[in-house]
PDB file of C-alpha atoms in Angstrom:
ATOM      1  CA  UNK A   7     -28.695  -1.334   8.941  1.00 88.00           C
ATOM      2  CA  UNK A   8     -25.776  -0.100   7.372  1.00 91.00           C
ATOM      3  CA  UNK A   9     -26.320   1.889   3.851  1.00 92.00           C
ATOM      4  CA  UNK A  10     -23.806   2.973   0.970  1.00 90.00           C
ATOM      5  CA  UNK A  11     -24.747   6.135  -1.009  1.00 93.00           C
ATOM      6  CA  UNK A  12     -23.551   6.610  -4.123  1.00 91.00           C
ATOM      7  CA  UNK A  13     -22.006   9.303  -6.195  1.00 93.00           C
ATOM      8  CA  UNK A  14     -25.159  10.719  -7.549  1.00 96.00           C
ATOM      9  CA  UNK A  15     -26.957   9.921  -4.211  1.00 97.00           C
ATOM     10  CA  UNK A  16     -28.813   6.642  -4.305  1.00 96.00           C
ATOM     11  CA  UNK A  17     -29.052   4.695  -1.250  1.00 96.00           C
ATOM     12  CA  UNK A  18     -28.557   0.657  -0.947  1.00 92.00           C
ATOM     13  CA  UNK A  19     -28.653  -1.380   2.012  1.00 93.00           C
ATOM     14  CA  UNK A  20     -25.467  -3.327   2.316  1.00 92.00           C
ATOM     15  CA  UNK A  21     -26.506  -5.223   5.238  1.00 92.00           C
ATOM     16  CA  UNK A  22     -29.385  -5.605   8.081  1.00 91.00           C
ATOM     17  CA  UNK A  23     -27.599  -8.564   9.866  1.00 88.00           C
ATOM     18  CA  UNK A  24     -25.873  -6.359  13.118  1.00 90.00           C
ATOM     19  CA  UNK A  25     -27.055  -5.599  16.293  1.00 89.00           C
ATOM     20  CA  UNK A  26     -25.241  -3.040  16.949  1.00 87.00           C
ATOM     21  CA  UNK A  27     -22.895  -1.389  14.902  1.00 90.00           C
ATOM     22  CA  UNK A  28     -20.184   0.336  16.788  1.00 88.00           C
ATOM     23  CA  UNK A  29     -17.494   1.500  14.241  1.00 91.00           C
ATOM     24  CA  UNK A  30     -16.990   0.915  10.619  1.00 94.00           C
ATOM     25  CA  UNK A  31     -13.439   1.609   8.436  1.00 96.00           C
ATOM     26  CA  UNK A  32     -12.568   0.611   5.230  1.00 94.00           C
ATOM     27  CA  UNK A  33      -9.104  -1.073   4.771  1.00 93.00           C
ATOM     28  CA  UNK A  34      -6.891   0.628   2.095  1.00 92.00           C
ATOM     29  CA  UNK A  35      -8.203  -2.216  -0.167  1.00 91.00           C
ATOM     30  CA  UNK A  36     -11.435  -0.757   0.062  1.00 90.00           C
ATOM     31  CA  UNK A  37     -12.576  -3.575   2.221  1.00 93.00           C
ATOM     32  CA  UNK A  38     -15.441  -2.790   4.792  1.00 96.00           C
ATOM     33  CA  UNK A  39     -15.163  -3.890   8.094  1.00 97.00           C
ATOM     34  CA  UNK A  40     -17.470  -2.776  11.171  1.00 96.00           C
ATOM     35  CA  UNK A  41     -17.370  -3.563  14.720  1.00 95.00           C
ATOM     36  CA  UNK A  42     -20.440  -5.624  16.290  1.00 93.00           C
ATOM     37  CA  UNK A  43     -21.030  -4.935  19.969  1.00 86.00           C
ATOM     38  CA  UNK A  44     -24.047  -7.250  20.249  1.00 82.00           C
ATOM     39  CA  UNK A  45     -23.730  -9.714  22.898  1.00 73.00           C
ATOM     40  CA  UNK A  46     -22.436 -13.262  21.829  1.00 73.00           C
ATOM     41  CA  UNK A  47     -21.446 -11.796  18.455  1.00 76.00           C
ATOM     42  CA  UNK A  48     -19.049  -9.054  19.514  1.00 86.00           C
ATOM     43  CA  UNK A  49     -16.234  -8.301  17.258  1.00 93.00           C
ATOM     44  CA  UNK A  50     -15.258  -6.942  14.109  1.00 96.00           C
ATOM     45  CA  UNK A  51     -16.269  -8.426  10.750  1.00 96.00           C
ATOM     46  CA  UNK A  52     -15.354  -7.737   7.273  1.00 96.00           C
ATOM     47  CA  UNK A  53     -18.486  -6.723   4.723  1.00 96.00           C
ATOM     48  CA  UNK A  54     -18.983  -7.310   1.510  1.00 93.00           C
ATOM     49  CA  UNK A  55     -20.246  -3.948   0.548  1.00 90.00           C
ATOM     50  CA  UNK A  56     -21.825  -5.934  -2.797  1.00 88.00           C
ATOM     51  CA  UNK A  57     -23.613  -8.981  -1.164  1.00 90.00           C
ATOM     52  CA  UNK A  58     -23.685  -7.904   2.752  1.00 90.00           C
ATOM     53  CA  UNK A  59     -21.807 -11.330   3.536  1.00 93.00           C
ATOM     54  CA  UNK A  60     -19.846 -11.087   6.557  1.00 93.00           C
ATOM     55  CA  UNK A  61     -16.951 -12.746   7.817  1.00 95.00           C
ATOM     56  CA  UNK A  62     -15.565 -12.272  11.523  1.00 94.00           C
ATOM     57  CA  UNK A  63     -11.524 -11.692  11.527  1.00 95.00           C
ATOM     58  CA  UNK A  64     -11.419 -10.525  14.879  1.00 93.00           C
ATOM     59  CA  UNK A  65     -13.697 -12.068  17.785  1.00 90.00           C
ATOM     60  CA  UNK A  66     -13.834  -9.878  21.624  1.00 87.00           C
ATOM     61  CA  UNK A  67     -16.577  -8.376  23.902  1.00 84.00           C
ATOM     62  CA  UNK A  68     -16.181  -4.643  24.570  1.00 87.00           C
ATOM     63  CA  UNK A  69     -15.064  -3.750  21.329  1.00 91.00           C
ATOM     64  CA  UNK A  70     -16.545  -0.284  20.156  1.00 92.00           C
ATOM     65  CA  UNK A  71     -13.727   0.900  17.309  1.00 94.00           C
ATOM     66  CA  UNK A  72     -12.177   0.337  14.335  1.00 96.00           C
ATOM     67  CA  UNK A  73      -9.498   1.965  11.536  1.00 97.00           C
ATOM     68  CA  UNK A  74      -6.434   1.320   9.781  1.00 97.00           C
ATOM     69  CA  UNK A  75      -3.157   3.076  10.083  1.00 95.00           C
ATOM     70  CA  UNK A  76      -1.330   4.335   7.418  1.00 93.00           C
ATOM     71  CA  UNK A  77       0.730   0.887   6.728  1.00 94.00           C
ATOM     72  CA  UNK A  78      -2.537  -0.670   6.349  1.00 94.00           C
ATOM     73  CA  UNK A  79      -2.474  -2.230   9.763  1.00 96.00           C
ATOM     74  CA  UNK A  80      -6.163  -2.724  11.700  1.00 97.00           C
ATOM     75  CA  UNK A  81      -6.369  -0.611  15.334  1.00 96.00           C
ATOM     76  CA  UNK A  82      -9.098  -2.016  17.170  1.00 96.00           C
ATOM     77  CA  UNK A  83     -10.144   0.286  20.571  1.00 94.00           C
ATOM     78  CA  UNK A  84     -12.172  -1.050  23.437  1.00 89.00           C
ATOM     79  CA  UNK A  85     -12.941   1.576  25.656  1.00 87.00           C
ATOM     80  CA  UNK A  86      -9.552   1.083  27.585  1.00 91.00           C
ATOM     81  CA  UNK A  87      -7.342  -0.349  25.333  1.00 92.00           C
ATOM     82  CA  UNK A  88      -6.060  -0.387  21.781  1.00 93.00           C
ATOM     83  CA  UNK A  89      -5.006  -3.423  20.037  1.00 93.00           C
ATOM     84  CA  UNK A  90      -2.759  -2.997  16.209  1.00 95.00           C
ATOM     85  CA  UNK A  91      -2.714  -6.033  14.276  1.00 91.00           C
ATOM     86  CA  UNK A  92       0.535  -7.021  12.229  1.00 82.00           C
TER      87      UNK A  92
END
């Protein structure tokens, strides 16, 4: 599961739906997105932290990491290689 904690400590479950989270970043729009290394579903998604709805924006097997640089551009690692995204 993947949980948010709040300022004053109380815990919420954004979302039970992955395997296996790998990585998680947010964007700098505040936009969740966490890797899934689960087989047939591999790739990263982007989470709404309010609902838990998912939506995969980048599909790949092997992928382990994710994070943003400082133009706002998503690095996604594997654990040879990583990919930037324009």
């Amino acid at each position: 599961a993947i949980y948010r904690i709040g300022e004053g400590g109380d815990v919420h479950v954004v979302s039970r739906d992955f395997g296996r989270p790998q990585g998680l970043a947010f964007d700098p729009r505040g936009r969740l997105f966490v890797v899934e290394a689960l087989a047939g579903a591999s790739g990263v998604y982007r989470v709404d932290v309010t609902d838990g709805t998912r939506e995969i924006v980048v599909s790949g097997a092997g992928l382990v990491g994710v994070a943003f640089d400082r133009d706002g551009r998503m690095i996604v690692t594997s654990n040879e290689t990583a990919y930037r995204f324009g």
